[in-house]
Coordinates of C-alpha atoms in Angstrom, one line a residue:
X1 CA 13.6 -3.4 -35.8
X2 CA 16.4 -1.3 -34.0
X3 CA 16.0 0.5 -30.7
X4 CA 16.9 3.4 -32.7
X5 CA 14.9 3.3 -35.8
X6 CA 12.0 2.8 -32.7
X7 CA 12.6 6.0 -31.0
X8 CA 12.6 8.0 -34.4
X9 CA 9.3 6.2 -34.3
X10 CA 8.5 7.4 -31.0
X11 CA 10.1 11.0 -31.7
X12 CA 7.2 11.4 -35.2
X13 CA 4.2 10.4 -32.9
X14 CA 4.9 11.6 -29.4
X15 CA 6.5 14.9 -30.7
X16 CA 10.0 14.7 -28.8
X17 CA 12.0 12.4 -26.5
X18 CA 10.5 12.0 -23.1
X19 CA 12.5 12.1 -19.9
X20 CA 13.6 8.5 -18.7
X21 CA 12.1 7.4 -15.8
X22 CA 13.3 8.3 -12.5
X23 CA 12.6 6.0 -9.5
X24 CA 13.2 8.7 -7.1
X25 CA 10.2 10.8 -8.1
X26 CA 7.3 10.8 -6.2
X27 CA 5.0 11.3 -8.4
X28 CA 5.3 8.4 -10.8
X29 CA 2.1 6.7 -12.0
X30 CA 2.0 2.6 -12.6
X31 CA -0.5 0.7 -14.4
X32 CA -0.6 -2.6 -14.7
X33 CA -1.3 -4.4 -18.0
X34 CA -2.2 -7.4 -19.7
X35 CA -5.2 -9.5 -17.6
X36 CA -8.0 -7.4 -20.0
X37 CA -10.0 -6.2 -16.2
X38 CA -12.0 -4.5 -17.7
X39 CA -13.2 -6.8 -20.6
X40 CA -13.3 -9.2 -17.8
X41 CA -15.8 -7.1 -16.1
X42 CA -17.4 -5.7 -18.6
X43 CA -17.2 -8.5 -21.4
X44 CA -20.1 -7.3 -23.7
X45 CA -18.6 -3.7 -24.1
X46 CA -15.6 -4.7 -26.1
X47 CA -14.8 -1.7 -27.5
X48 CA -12.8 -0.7 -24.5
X49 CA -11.5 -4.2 -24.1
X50 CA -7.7 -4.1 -23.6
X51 CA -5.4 -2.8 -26.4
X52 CA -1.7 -3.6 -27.3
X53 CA 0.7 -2.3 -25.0
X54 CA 1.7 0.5 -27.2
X55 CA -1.8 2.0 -27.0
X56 CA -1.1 3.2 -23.5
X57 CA 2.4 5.1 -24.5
X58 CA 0.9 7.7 -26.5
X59 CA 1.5 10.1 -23.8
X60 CA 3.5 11.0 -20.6
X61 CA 0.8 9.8 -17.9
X62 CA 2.2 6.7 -17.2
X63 CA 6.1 6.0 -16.1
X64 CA 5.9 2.0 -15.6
X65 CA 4.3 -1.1 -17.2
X66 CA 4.1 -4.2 -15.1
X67 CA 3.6 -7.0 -17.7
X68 CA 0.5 -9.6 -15.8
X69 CA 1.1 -11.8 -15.9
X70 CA 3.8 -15.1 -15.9
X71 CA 1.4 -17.1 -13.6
X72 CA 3.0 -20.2 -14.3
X73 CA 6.8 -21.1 -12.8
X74 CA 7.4 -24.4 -13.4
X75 CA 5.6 -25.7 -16.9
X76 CA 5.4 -28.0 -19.4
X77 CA 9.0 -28.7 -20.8
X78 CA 10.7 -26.6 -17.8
X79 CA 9.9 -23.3 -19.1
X80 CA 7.0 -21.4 -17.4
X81 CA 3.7 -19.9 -19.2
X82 CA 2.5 -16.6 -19.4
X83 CA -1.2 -15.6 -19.8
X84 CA -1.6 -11.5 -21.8
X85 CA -5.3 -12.4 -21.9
X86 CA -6.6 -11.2 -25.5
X87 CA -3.5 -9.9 -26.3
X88 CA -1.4 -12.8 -25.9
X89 CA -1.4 -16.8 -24.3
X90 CA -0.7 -20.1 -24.7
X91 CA -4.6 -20.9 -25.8
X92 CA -4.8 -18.4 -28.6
X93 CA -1.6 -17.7 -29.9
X94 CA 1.7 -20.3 -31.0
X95 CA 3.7 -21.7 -27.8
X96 CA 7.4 -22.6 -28.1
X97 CA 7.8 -26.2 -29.4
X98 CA 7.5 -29.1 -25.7
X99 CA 6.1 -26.4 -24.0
X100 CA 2.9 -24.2 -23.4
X101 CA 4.9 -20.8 -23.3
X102 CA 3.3 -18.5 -25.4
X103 CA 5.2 -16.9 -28.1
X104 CA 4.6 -13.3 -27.8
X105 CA 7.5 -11.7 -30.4
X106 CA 5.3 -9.4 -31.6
X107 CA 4.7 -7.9 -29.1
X108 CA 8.6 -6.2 -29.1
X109 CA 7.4 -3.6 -31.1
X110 CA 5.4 -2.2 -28.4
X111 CA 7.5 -2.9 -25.8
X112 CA 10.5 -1.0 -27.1
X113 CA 8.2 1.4 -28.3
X114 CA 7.0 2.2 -25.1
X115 CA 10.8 2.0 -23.8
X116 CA 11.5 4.8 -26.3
X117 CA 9.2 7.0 -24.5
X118 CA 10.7 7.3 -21.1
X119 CA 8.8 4.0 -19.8
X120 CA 9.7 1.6 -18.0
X121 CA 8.1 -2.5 -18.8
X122 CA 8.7 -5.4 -16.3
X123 CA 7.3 -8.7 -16.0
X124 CA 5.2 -9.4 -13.3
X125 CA 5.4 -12.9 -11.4
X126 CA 2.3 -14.7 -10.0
X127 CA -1.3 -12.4 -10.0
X128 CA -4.1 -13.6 -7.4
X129 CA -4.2 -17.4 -8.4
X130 CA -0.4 -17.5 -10.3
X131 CA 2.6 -18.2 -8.7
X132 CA 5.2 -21.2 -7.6
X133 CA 6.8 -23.1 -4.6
X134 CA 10.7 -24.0 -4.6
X135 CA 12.0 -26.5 -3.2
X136 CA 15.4 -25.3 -2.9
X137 CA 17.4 -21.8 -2.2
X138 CA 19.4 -23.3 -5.5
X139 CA 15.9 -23.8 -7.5
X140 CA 14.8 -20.2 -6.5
X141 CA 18.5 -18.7 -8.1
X142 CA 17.6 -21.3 -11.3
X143 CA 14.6 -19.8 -11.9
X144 CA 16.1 -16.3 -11.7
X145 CA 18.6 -17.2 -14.1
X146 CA 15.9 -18.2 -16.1
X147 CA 14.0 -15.1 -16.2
X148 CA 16.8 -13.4 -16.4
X149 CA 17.6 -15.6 -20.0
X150 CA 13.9 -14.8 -21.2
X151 CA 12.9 -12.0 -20.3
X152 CA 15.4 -9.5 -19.4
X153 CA 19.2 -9.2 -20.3
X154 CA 20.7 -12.7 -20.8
X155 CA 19.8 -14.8 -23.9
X156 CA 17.4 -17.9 -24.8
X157 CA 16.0 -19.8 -27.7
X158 CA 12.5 -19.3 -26.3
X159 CA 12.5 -15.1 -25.3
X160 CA 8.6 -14.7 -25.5
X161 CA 9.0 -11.1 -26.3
X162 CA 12.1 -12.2 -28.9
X163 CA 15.0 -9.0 -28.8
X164 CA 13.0 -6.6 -26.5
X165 CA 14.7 -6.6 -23.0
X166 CA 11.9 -5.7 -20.4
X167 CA 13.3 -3.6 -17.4
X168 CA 13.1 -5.6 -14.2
X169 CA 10.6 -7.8 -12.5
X170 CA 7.7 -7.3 -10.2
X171 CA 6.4 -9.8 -7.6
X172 CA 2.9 -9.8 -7.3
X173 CA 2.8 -12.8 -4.9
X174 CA -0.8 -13.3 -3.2
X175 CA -0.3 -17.1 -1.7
X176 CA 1.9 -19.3 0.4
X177 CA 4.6 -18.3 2.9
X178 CA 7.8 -18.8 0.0
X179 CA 10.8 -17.1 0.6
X180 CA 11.9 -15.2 -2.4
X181 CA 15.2 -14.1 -1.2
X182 CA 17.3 -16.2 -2.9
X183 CA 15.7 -15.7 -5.6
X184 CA 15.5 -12.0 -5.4
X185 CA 19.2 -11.9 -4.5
X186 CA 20.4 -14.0 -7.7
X187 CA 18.4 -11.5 -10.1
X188 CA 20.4 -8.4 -9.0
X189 CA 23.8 -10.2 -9.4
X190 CA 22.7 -10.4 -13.2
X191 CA 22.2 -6.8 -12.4
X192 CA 25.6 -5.8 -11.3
X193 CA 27.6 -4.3 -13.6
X194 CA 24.8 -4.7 -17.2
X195 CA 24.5 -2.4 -19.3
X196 CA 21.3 -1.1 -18.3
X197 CA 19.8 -0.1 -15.1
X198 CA 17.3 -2.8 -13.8
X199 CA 14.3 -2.8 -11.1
X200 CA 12.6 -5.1 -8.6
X201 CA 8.9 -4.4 -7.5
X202 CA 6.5 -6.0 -5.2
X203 CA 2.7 -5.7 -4.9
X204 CA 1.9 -6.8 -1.4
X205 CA -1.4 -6.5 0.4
X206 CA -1.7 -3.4 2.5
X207 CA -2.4 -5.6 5.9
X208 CA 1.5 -5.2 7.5
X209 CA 3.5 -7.9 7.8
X210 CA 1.9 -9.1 4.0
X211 CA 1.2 -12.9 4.8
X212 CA 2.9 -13.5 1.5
X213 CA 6.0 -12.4 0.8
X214 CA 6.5 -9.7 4.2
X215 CA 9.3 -12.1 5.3
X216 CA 11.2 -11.3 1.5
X217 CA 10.3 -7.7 1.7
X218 CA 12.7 -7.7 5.1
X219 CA 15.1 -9.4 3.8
X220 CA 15.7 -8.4 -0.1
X221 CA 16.1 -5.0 -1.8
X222 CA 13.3 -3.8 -3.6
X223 CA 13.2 -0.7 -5.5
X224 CA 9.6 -0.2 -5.1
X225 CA 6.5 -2.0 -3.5
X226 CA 2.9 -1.1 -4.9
X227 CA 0.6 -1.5 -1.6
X228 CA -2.6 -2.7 -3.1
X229 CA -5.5 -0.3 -0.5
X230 CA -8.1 -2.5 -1.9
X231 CA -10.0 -5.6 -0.9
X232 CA -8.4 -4.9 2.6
X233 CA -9.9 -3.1 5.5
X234 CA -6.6 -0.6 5.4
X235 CA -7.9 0.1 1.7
X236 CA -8.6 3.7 0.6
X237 CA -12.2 3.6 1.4
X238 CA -11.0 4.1 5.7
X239 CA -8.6 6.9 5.0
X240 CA -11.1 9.2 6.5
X241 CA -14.2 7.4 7.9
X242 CA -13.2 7.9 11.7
X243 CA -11.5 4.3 11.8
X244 CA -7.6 4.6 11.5
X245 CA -6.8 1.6 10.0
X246 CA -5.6 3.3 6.7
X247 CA -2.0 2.5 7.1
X248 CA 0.6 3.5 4.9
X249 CA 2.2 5.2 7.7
X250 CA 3.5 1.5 9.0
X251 CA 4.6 0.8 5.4
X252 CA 6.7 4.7 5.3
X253 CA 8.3 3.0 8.8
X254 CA 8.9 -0.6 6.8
X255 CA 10.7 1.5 4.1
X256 CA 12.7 4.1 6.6
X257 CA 13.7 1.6 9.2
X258 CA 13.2 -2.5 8.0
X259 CA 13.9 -2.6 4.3
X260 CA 17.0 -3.5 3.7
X261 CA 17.0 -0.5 0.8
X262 CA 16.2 2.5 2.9
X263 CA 15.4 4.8 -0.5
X264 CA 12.2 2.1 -1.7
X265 CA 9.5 4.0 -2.9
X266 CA 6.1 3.1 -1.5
X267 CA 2.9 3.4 -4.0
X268 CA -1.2 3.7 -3.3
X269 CA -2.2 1.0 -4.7
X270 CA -5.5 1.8 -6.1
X271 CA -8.5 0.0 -8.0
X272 CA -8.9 2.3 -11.4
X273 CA -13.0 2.2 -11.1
X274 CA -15.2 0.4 -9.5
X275 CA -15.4 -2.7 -11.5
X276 CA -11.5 -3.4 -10.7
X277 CA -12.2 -4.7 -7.4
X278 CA -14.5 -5.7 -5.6
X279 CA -13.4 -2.7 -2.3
X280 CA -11.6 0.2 -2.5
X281 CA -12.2 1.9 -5.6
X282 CA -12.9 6.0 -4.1
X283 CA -14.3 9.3 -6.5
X284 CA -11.1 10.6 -8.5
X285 CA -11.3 13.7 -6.4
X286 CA -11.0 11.4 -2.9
X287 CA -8.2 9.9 -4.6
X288 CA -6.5 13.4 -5.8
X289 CA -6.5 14.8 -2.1
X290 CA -5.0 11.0 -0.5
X291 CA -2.5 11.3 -3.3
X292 CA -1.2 14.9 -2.7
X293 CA -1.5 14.3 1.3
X294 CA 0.3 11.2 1.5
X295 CA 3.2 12.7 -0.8
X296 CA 3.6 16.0 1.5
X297 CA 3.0 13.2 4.3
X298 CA 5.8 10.5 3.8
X299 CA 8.9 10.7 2.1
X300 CA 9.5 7.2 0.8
X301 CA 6.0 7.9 -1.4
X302 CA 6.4 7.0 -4.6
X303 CA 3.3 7.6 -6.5
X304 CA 0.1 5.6 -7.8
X305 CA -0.4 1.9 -8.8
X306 CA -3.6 1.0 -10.9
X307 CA -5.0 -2.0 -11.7
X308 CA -5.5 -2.0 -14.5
X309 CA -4.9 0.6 -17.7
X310 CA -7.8 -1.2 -19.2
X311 CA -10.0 0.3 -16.6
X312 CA -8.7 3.5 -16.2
X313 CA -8.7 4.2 -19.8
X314 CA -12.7 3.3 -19.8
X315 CA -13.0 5.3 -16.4
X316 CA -12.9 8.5 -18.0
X317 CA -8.7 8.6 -18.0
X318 CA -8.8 8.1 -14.8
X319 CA -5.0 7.8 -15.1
X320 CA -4.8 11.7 -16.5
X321 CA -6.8 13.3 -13.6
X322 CA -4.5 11.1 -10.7
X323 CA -1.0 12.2 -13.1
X324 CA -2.0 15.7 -12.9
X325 CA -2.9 15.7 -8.7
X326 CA 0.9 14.0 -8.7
X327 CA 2.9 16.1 -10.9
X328 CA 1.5 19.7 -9.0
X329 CA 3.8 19.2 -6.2
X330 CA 5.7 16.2 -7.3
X331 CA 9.3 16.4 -7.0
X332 CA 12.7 14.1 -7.9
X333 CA 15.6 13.1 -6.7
X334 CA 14.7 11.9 -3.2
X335 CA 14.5 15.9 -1.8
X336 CA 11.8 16.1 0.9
X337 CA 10.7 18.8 3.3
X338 CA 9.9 17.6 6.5
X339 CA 7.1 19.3 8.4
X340 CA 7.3 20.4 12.1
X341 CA 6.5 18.3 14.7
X342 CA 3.6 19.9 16.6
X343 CA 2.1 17.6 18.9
X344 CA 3.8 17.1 22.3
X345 CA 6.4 14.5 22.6
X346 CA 5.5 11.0 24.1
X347 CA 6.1 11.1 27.4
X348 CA 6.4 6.9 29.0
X349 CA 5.1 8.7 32.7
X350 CA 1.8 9.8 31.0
X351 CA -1.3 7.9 29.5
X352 CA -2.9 9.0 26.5
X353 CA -6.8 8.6 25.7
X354 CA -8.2 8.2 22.2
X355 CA -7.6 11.3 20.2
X356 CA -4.3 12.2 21.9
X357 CA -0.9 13.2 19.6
X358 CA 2.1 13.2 20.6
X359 CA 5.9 13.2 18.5
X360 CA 7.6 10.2 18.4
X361 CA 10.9 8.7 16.7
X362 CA 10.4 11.1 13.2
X363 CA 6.8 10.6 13.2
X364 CA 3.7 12.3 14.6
X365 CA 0.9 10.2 16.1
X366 CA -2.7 9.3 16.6
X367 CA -4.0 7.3 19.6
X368 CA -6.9 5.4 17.9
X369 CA -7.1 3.8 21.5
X370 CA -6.2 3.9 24.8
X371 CA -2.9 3.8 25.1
X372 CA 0.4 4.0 27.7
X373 CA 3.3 2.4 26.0
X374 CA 5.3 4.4 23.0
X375 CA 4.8 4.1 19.1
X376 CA 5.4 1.2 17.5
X377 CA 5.7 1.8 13.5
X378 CA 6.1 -1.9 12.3
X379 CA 3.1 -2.8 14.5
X380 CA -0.2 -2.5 12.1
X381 CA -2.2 -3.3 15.6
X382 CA -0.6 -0.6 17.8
X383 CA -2.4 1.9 19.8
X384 CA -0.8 4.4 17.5
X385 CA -0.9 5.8 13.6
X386 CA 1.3 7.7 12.3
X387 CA -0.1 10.9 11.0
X388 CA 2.8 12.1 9.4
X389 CA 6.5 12.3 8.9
X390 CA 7.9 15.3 10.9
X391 CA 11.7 16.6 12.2
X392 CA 13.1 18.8 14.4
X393 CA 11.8 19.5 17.9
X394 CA 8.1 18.9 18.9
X395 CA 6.5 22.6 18.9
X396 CA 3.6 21.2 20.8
X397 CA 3.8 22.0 24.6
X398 CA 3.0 19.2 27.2
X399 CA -0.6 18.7 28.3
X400 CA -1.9 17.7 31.5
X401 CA -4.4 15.1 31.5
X402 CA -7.4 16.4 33.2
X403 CA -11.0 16.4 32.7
X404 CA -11.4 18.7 29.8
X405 CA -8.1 18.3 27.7
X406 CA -7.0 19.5 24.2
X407 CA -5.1 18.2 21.9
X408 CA -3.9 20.0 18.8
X409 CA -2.7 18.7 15.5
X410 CA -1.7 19.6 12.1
X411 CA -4.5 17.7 9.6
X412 CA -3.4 16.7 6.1
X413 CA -4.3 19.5 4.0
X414 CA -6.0 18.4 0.4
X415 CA -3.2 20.6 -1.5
X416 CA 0.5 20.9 -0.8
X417 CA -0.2 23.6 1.6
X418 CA -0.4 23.2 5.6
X419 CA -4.3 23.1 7.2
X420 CA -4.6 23.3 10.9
X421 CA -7.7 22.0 12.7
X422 CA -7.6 20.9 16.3
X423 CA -8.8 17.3 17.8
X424 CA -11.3 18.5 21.4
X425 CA -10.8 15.5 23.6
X426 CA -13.7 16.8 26.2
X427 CA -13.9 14.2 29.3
X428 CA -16.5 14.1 31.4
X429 CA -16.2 12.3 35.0
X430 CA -18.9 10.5 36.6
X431 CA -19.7 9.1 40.3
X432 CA -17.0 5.7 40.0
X433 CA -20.0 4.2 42.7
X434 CA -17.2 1.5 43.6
X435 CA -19.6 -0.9 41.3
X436 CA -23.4 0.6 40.8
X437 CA -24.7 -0.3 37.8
X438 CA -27.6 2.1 37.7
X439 CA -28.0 3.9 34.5
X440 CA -25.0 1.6 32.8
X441 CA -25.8 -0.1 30.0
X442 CA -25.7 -4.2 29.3
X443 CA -22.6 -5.4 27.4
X444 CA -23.1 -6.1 23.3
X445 CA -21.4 -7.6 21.2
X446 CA -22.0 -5.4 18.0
X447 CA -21.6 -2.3 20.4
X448 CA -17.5 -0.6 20.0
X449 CA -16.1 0.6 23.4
X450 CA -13.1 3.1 23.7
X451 CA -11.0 2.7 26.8
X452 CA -13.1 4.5 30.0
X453 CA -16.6 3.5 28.7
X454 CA -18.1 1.3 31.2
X455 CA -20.8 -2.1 30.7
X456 CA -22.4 -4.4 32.7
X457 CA -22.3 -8.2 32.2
X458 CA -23.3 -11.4 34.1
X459 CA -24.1 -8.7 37.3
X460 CA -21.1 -6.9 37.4
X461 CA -19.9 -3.6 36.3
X462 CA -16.7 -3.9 33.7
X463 CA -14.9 -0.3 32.3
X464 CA -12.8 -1.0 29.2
X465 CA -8.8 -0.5 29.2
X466 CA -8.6 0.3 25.1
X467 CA -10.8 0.4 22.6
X468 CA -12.5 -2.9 21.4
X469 CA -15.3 -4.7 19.7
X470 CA -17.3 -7.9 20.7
X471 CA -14.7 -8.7 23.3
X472 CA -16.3 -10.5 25.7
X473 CA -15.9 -8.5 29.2
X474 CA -13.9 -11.5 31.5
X475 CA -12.7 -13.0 28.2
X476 CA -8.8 -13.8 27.3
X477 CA -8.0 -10.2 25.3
X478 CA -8.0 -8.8 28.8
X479 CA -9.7 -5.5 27.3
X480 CA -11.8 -5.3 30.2
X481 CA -11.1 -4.5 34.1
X482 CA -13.6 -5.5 36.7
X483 CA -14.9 -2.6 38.9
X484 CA -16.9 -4.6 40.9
X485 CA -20.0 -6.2 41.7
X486 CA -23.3 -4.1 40.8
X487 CA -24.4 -2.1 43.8
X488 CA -26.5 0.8 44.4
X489 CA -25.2 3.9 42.9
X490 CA -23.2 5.9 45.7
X491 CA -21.8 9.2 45.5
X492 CA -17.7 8.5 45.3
X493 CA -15.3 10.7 46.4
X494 CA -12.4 7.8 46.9
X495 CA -11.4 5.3 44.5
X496 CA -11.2 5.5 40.4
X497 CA -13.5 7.6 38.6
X498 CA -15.5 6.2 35.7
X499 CA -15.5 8.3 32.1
X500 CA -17.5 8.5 28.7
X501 CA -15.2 10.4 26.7
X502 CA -16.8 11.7 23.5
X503 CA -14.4 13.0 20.6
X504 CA -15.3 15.9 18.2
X505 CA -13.6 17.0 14.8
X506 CA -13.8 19.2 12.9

């Protein structure tokens, strides 16, 4: 069946020719198909087990398809295996003859279907147990050749998906320390000068530098990464709860300053209910507001990544309610207002206690603790998170450090507008005593400190330097300085002062 007898097809059921997609949109959605998640989760309600691929194009909600999954490299016979769950793999459905590659032609239908409606289909590479190891920087550019043969624009006797030419390749690499470079690089000189536009996506764990594949992301252009905020504790579930390791500020910085394509876009990678994962699945409406916030937030956003369409279909269309939180300020062609800078800039003379903001290198930032030295956007375990992108000149004016200081901020707002709320940094100073212990509390382990809060331990009195938890007071993280030996409690008008800062927001 032609291309064009398929989008006639696509013109009688989807009622006219939808837009192509567009890669530098932000509000694209992505859903990964073909593992069955939900059926996997949920095996004894089969009737929302996973459909054929061209279920999922019947409308404009989604933009792009990652195919999961070819989980085998290396296989029987040289070729590699691919594993479509009930839909298609080498255990229920004919493999090509001396190997244990699925033949899948039937599913071109779908596939160029699905093209014919402005969407995008790759094949995605590896999954949480898939995956291979090269040898050789000449293996890796083999194996791209072969893909390239198979899948996507080149030719083979063994095309799983027989005349339908899938649209690029995502790596969805979750073990071992390979370097996909060469292999990465070797796919886009197939991609110079064909006749269609190609793309190269990577699903890395939100924990920055990803253990996996981080070093490739540095070194390779991708057109996209989809951050998976899930099973990690910078997953969607801390983007508000008071703990600041949500971090897809550090990942804006990757894709501004480190990638070696500055225009990637950067996706929320996102469970679609709450039997996709087993962490980070949030309410649709939690996920609407991070959505919108981190698109008027960063400019290298991208959009949404679900896994899977199988559970966001049986979730109520969860897919429908995230497109529609997207599309109300979304915007193309890589056009993006910066907001203003309003906190103060970093200053290296000053020292900045938890709940401080300051401007810094294009970003504005939170001090989650203690901290002295500048921003440092490709360090996940900084001081500092970035709040926001912001340009032109700080509006904030420079504040003192005293007792009682303040420390305004612009919050993320839930909609496209701007929301200001303020961050009271109230300080309270106490007798320093020069080491009494009186009315301080023992050191615990399962107790968290913030940099000023003192502790006694093994008879003498410790304050913390940054924030930290069950770091032993004495120990090697050096988190602690030793005021002195416990004494009685003196009034002190000398020396250091000792503080319990208490932070309130609104």
């Amino acid at each position: 069946m032609s291309l064009v007898t398929l989008a006639t097809i696509a013109i009688s059921l989807f009622g006219s020719v939808q837009a192509a997609y567009d890669n530098t949109c932000n509000d694209n959605l992505v859903q990964y198909w073909g593992q069955n998640s939900y059926g996997a989760a949920n095996p004894s309600d089969t009737a929302n087990y996973q459909k054929t691929l061209s279920f999922y194009c019947g409308d404009s909600t989604t933009n792009v398809f990652p195919v999961a999954f070819l989980n085998v490299f290396f296989g029987t016979g040289g070729e590699p295996e691919i594993d479509l769950a009930n839909i298609c793999s080498s255990s229920s459905d004919p493999v090509f003859a001396g190997t244990e590659l699925a033949n899948c032609q039937f599913l071109a239908a779908d596939i160029e279907t699905c093209q014919a409606a402005g969407k995008i289909v790759t094949i995605s590479l590896g999954g949480a147990t898939g995956g291979g190891t090269f040898t050789s920087d000449a293996q890796a550019e083999a194996f791209a050749d072969q893909i390239w043969n198979l899948f996507l624009g080149g030719t083979s006797s063994t095309r799983p998906f027989g005349a339908a030419v899938l649209d690029g390749v995502d790596l969805d690499i979750e073990s071992g320390s390979q370097s996909y470079v060469p292999f990465v690089n070797q796919l886009r000189s197939h991609f110079t000068g064909a006749s269609k536009k190609y793309y190269i996506s990577a699903a890395p764990q939100c924990v920055y530098p990803d253990a996996a594949i981080g070093a490739t992301l540095n070194a390779a252009s991708f057109d996209a990464i989809y951050v998976q905020f899930y099973n990690n504790p910078c997953g969607l579930t801390h983007y508000s709860d008071g703990s600041y390791t949500w971090n897809f500020g550090v990942w804006d910085y990757w894709a501004r300053n480190i990638s070696p394509n500055p225009n990637v876009k950067v996706y929320i990678g996102a469970p679609a209910s709450s039997s996709a994962a087993g962490s980070g699945y949030v309410p649709i409406a939690t996920l609407q507001t991070i959505a919108q916030q981190t698109q008027k937030n960063f400019p290298s956003f991208g959009g949404v990544m679900f896994w899977d369409a199988s559970q966001s279909y049986a979730n109520g269309r969860y897919d429908v309610a995230t497109k529609s939180a997207l599309t109300s300020a979304g915007a193309c062609g890589g056009a993006y207002t910066y907001q203003a800078c309003t906190a103060p800039a970093f200053s290296a003379t000053a020292s900045y206690p938890v709940g401080s903001t300051v401007s810094y290198g294009g970003y504005q930032w939170y001090a989650r603790y203690y901290a002295s030295g500048p921003p440092v956007g490709s360090d996940d375990s900084n001081a500092w998170r970035a709040l926001f992108a912001c340009g032109g000149t700080s509006t904030g004016s420079t504040t003192s450090k005293t007792t009682s200081t303040t420390f305004s901020t612009t919050s993320k707002a839930t909609t496209a507008s701007t929301t200001s709320t303020s961050k009271a940094a109230t300080t309270t100073t106490t007798a320093a005593s020069g080491g009494s212990c009186s009315g301080v509390a023992a050191w615990s382990a399962s107790a968290t400190y913030t940099a000023g809060l003192d502790a006694t331990y093994n008879g003498q009195l410790w304050q913390a330097n940054q924030w930290n938890y069950d770091e032993v007071p004495g120990g090697a993280s050096g988190a602690w300085n030793l005021v002195g030996t416990c004494a009685s409690k003196r009034s002190m008008e000398t020396g250091s002062a000792r503080r319990s800062v208490k932070f309130v927001r609104d």
